[in-house]
């Protein structure tokens, strides 16, 4: 690629050594809109039909153990890393049925870092390669004190008295804000789940989901977390559809905002887009029922698996294990081989570090890195 001399002079004056900086640019915010649906009318009825479980009761009903681990990660925060249970016939470390993708913590939910008294991690997994993805996605609830966990299945209401799996939901990223869990839907936008309405179902029903006779089941899971809302991507002529590959919260710049990014193996015009949040109702800020981006940025990177912004600095994880950082003042920096296996979604915990997880079988670690060192 050739740059005019004046551009190169500008790079030199600003102290940038690489034209890679030029790849980052602001786009038109009004091209990036989402349409908010109403709150699901089925929830009030399902509340009458199914026992509602609080986080406290789920935390008292965890059935698996995380194990502390020590992956070779640059600037790892000591004591943060853990992996999943692998015992007897149960093996979350190596299973090819489920792949961990998204990560968020109770420090996203509330600034205090705790949710109803618990320090919790929520991790999403997809089942794209497991019986056609018919079970959709699940969320792991990890108690950071006892180090125990349990998987909870995501579901959506079906009619007024039933629910179904969200087949094929990749759940590449999750973000927890107050009682709401935002889950990315690659081509559709954001699905919203309400932690005030987690239902207990009959875990002896292991081959079906929804109403079975006079009981309710969900492929053997004990709890389901129902979708209550959708933020649907709005197409715009001349604008490549945004892919909703991952999501994070930015609490470091006010107002709080949600940062979405897209994965592509080859495209060099991928974007990160920000929508502002309303902390009073935990929803996106809208005008009417439309949420318009408060920032839309294009970068030149491929194979991006996670993104967030911390105090005005963007961070991107990449398939190869690199961590990209960028500021408008300082340009882009790529720290090579930070992670030994494909890192994913990002989530900042103030005072601890920047959390991510790795998805590859046998190398499925969750860990935090010291964000100040990048
Ligand atoms: C892009 O927009 C941000 C604000 O969102 C601003 O701080 C930055 O300077 C802009 N960058 C350029 C190159 O205009």
mmCIF file of N, CA and C in Angstrom, residues 59-119:
data_model
loop_
_atom_site.group_PDB
_atom_site.id
_atom_site.type_symbol
_atom_site.label_atom_id
_atom_site.label_comp_id
_atom_site.label_asym_id
_atom_site.label_seq_id
_atom_site.Cartn_x
_atom_site.Cartn_y
_atom_site.Cartn_z
ATOM 1 N N UNK A 59 -26.906 -20.352 43.953
ATOM 2 C CA UNK A 59 -25.573 -20.439 44.574
ATOM 3 C C UNK A 59 -25.517 -21.549 45.626
ATOM 4 N N UNK A 60 -26.683 -21.895 46.172
ATOM 5 C CA UNK A 60 -26.737 -23.001 47.134
ATOM 6 C C UNK A 60 -26.948 -24.345 46.457
ATOM 7 N N UNK A 61 -27.039 -24.351 45.142
ATOM 8 C CA UNK A 61 -27.324 -25.568 44.372
ATOM 9 C C UNK A 61 -26.330 -25.785 43.240
ATOM 10 N N UNK A 62 -25.075 -25.473 43.490
ATOM 11 C CA UNK A 62 -24.066 -25.625 42.433
ATOM 12 C C UNK A 62 -23.561 -27.063 42.457
ATOM 13 N N UNK A 63 -23.285 -27.628 41.275
ATOM 14 C CA UNK A 63 -23.004 -29.063 41.212
ATOM 15 C C UNK A 63 -21.679 -29.438 40.563
ATOM 16 N N UNK A 64 -20.848 -28.437 40.215
ATOM 17 C CA UNK A 64 -19.532 -28.758 39.639
ATOM 18 C C UNK A 64 -18.471 -27.871 40.264
ATOM 19 N N UNK A 65 -17.201 -28.282 40.082
ATOM 20 C CA UNK A 65 -16.086 -27.541 40.682
ATOM 21 C C UNK A 65 -15.158 -26.955 39.630
ATOM 22 N N UNK A 66 -14.843 -25.666 39.760
ATOM 23 C CA UNK A 66 -13.758 -25.125 38.936
ATOM 24 C C UNK A 66 -12.450 -25.570 39.593
ATOM 25 N N UNK A 67 -11.384 -25.528 38.808
ATOM 26 C CA UNK A 67 -10.067 -25.914 39.330
ATOM 27 C C UNK A 67 -9.101 -24.793 39.025
ATOM 28 N N UNK A 68 -8.300 -24.380 40.012
ATOM 29 C CA UNK A 68 -7.357 -23.308 39.704
ATOM 30 C C UNK A 68 -6.318 -23.842 38.720
ATOM 31 N N UNK A 69 -5.822 -22.950 37.859
ATOM 32 C CA UNK A 69 -4.914 -23.383 36.801
ATOM 33 C C UNK A 69 -3.826 -22.338 36.610
ATOM 34 N N UNK A 70 -2.817 -22.672 35.811
ATOM 35 C CA UNK A 70 -1.746 -21.695 35.590
ATOM 36 C C UNK A 70 -1.310 -21.690 34.129
ATOM 37 N N UNK A 71 -2.145 -21.133 33.258
ATOM 38 C CA UNK A 71 -1.778 -21.043 31.847
ATOM 39 C C UNK A 71 -0.666 -20.021 31.656
ATOM 40 N N UNK A 72 0.033 -20.151 30.535
ATOM 41 C CA UNK A 72 1.121 -19.232 30.231
ATOM 42 C C UNK A 72 0.542 -17.970 29.581
ATOM 43 N N UNK A 73 0.108 -17.032 30.419
ATOM 44 C CA UNK A 73 -0.533 -15.805 29.953
ATOM 45 C C UNK A 73 0.314 -14.621 30.400
ATOM 46 N N UNK A 74 0.566 -13.674 29.473
ATOM 47 C CA UNK A 74 1.367 -12.483 29.820
ATOM 48 C C UNK A 74 0.597 -11.563 30.769
ATOM 49 N N UNK A 75 1.288 -11.059 31.791
ATOM 50 C CA UNK A 75 0.686 -10.136 32.763
ATOM 51 C C UNK A 75 -0.575 -10.695 33.419
ATOM 52 N N UNK A 76 -0.528 -11.997 33.640
ATOM 53 C CA UNK A 76 -1.629 -12.687 34.333
ATOM 54 C C UNK A 76 -1.731 -12.151 35.757
ATOM 55 N N UNK A 77 -2.940 -11.888 36.223
ATOM 56 C CA UNK A 77 -3.122 -11.491 37.621
ATOM 57 C C UNK A 77 -3.089 -12.775 38.443
ATOM 58 N N UNK A 78 -2.163 -12.826 39.367
ATOM 59 C CA UNK A 78 -1.948 -14.081 40.086
ATOM 60 C C UNK A 78 -3.195 -14.504 40.863
ATOM 61 N N UNK A 79 -3.488 -15.782 40.803
ATOM 62 C CA UNK A 79 -4.619 -16.323 41.547
ATOM 63 C C UNK A 79 -5.956 -16.226 40.832
ATOM 64 N N UNK A 80 -5.977 -15.631 39.628
ATOM 65 C CA UNK A 80 -7.280 -15.487 38.970
ATOM 66 C C UNK A 80 -7.656 -16.680 38.086
ATOM 67 N N UNK A 81 -6.660 -17.416 37.614
ATOM 68 C CA UNK A 81 -6.956 -18.389 36.556
ATOM 69 C C UNK A 81 -7.607 -19.672 37.068
ATOM 70 N N UNK A 82 -8.609 -20.113 36.333
ATOM 71 C CA UNK A 82 -9.244 -21.393 36.656
ATOM 72 C C UNK A 82 -9.725 -22.085 35.397
ATOM 73 N N UNK A 83 -10.008 -23.393 35.539
ATOM 74 C CA UNK A 83 -10.554 -24.151 34.435
ATOM 75 C C UNK A 83 -11.743 -24.970 34.931
ATOM 76 N N UNK A 84 -12.316 -25.796 34.042
ATOM 77 C CA UNK A 84 -13.589 -26.452 34.323
ATOM 78 C C UNK A 84 -13.419 -27.861 34.849
ATOM 79 N N UNK A 85 -14.525 -28.454 35.291
ATOM 80 C CA UNK A 85 -14.471 -29.807 35.873
ATOM 81 C C UNK A 85 -14.229 -30.870 34.799
ATOM 82 N N UNK A 86 -13.381 -31.812 35.152
ATOM 83 C CA UNK A 86 -13.134 -32.980 34.314
ATOM 84 C C UNK A 86 -13.015 -34.158 35.264
ATOM 85 N N UNK A 87 -14.147 -34.858 35.467
ATOM 86 C CA UNK A 87 -14.119 -35.969 36.423
ATOM 87 C C UNK A 87 -15.095 -37.039 35.955
ATOM 88 N N UNK A 88 -14.664 -38.283 35.981
ATOM 89 C CA UNK A 88 -15.511 -39.379 35.545
ATOM 90 C C UNK A 88 -15.983 -39.148 34.120
ATOM 91 N N UNK A 89 -17.294 -39.227 33.915
ATOM 92 C CA UNK A 89 -17.813 -39.065 32.559
ATOM 93 C C UNK A 89 -18.134 -37.604 32.250
ATOM 94 N N UNK A 90 -17.936 -36.739 33.240
ATOM 95 C CA UNK A 90 -18.240 -35.318 33.041
ATOM 96 C C UNK A 90 -16.968 -34.557 32.683
ATOM 97 N N UNK A 91 -16.961 -33.883 31.542
ATOM 98 C CA UNK A 91 -15.723 -33.239 31.123
ATOM 99 C C UNK A 91 -15.964 -31.926 30.366
ATOM 100 N N UNK A 92 -16.029 -30.830 31.105
ATOM 101 C CA UNK A 92 -16.208 -29.518 30.484
ATOM 102 C C UNK A 92 -14.910 -28.975 29.892
ATOM 103 N N UNK A 93 -13.777 -29.561 30.284
ATOM 104 C CA UNK A 93 -12.494 -29.083 29.757
ATOM 105 C C UNK A 93 -12.292 -29.458 28.295
ATOM 106 N N UNK A 94 -12.808 -30.653 27.934
ATOM 107 C CA UNK A 94 -12.509 -31.180 26.597
ATOM 108 C C UNK A 94 -13.732 -31.450 25.729
ATOM 109 N N UNK A 95 -14.928 -31.261 26.273
ATOM 110 C CA UNK A 95 -16.110 -31.626 25.488
ATOM 111 C C UNK A 95 -16.153 -30.865 24.151
ATOM 112 N N UNK A 96 -16.613 -31.565 23.121
ATOM 113 C CA UNK A 96 -16.785 -30.916 21.813
ATOM 114 C C UNK A 96 -18.248 -30.567 21.579
ATOM 115 N N UNK A 97 -19.069 -30.843 22.589
ATOM 116 C CA UNK A 97 -20.484 -30.509 22.479
ATOM 117 C C UNK A 97 -20.716 -29.032 22.799
ATOM 118 N N UNK A 98 -19.960 -28.540 23.739
ATOM 119 C CA UNK A 98 -20.139 -27.162 24.205
ATOM 120 C C UNK A 98 -18.809 -26.405 24.177
ATOM 121 N N UNK A 99 -18.860 -25.143 23.723
ATOM 122 C CA UNK A 99 -17.662 -24.297 23.675
ATOM 123 C C UNK A 99 -17.907 -22.994 24.430
ATOM 124 N N UNK A 100 -17.025 -22.676 25.391
ATOM 125 C CA UNK A 100 -17.199 -21.422 26.128
ATOM 126 C C UNK A 100 -16.877 -20.220 25.242
ATOM 127 N N UNK A 101 -17.641 -19.158 25.384
ATOM 128 C CA UNK A 101 -17.523 -17.997 24.499
ATOM 129 C C UNK A 101 -17.493 -16.666 25.233
ATOM 130 N N UNK A 102 -18.581 -16.384 25.936
ATOM 131 C CA UNK A 102 -18.739 -15.062 26.522
ATOM 132 C C UNK A 102 -18.464 -15.080 28.020
ATOM 133 N N UNK A 103 -18.059 -13.926 28.550
ATOM 134 C CA UNK A 103 -17.774 -13.823 29.981
ATOM 135 C C UNK A 103 -18.206 -12.456 30.491
ATOM 136 N N UNK A 104 -18.872 -12.466 31.650
ATOM 137 C CA UNK A 104 -19.196 -11.219 32.338
ATOM 138 C C UNK A 104 -19.189 -11.536 33.830
ATOM 139 N N UNK A 105 -19.069 -10.515 34.669
ATOM 140 C CA UNK A 105 -18.974 -10.775 36.106
ATOM 141 C C UNK A 105 -19.945 -9.876 36.875
ATOM 142 N N UNK A 106 -20.084 -10.177 38.164
ATOM 143 C CA UNK A 106 -20.948 -9.343 39.000
ATOM 144 C C UNK A 106 -20.399 -7.920 39.122
ATOM 145 N N UNK A 107 -19.141 -7.703 38.697
ATOM 146 C CA UNK A 107 -18.598 -6.338 38.674
ATOM 147 C C UNK A 107 -19.124 -5.565 37.464
ATOM 148 N N UNK A 108 -19.646 -6.281 36.462
ATOM 149 C CA UNK A 108 -20.385 -5.613 35.388
ATOM 150 C C UNK A 108 -21.795 -5.289 35.890
ATOM 151 N N UNK A 109 -22.390 -6.259 36.578
ATOM 152 C CA UNK A 109 -23.770 -6.081 37.056
ATOM 153 C C UNK A 109 -23.877 -4.845 37.936
ATOM 154 N N UNK A 110 -22.999 -4.763 38.931
ATOM 155 C CA UNK A 110 -23.003 -3.626 39.863
ATOM 156 C C UNK A 110 -21.585 -3.169 40.151
ATOM 157 N N UNK A 111 -21.423 -1.873 40.313
ATOM 158 C CA UNK A 111 -20.097 -1.306 40.583
ATOM 159 C C UNK A 111 -19.481 -1.875 41.866
ATOM 160 N N UNK A 112 -20.315 -2.289 42.821
ATOM 161 C CA UNK A 112 -19.802 -2.856 44.073
ATOM 162 C C UNK A 112 -19.092 -4.187 43.832
ATOM 163 N N UNK A 113 -19.345 -4.799 42.684
ATOM 164 C CA UNK A 113 -18.687 -6.079 42.372
ATOM 165 C C UNK A 113 -19.458 -7.294 42.837
ATOM 166 N N UNK A 114 -20.525 -7.101 43.622
ATOM 167 C CA UNK A 114 -21.299 -8.247 44.105
ATOM 168 C C UNK A 114 -22.759 -8.132 43.670
ATOM 169 N N UNK A 115 -23.378 -9.297 43.493
ATOM 170 C CA UNK A 115 -24.770 -9.361 43.078
ATOM 171 C C UNK A 115 -25.533 -10.151 44.127
ATOM 172 N N UNK A 116 -26.490 -9.509 44.779
ATOM 173 C CA UNK A 116 -27.253 -10.135 45.876
ATOM 174 C C UNK A 116 -26.315 -10.845 46.853
ATOM 175 N N UNK A 117 -25.164 -10.209 47.129
ATOM 176 C CA UNK A 117 -24.231 -10.735 48.115
ATOM 177 C C UNK A 117 -23.201 -11.716 47.574
ATOM 178 N N UNK A 118 -23.265 -12.025 46.289
ATOM 179 C CA UNK A 118 -22.349 -13.028 45.726
ATOM 180 C C UNK A 118 -21.424 -12.430 44.666
ATOM 181 N N UNK A 119 -20.189 -12.931 44.668
ATOM 182 C CA UNK A 119 -19.260 -12.610 43.570
ATOM 183 C C UNK A 119 -19.410 -13.728 42.548
#
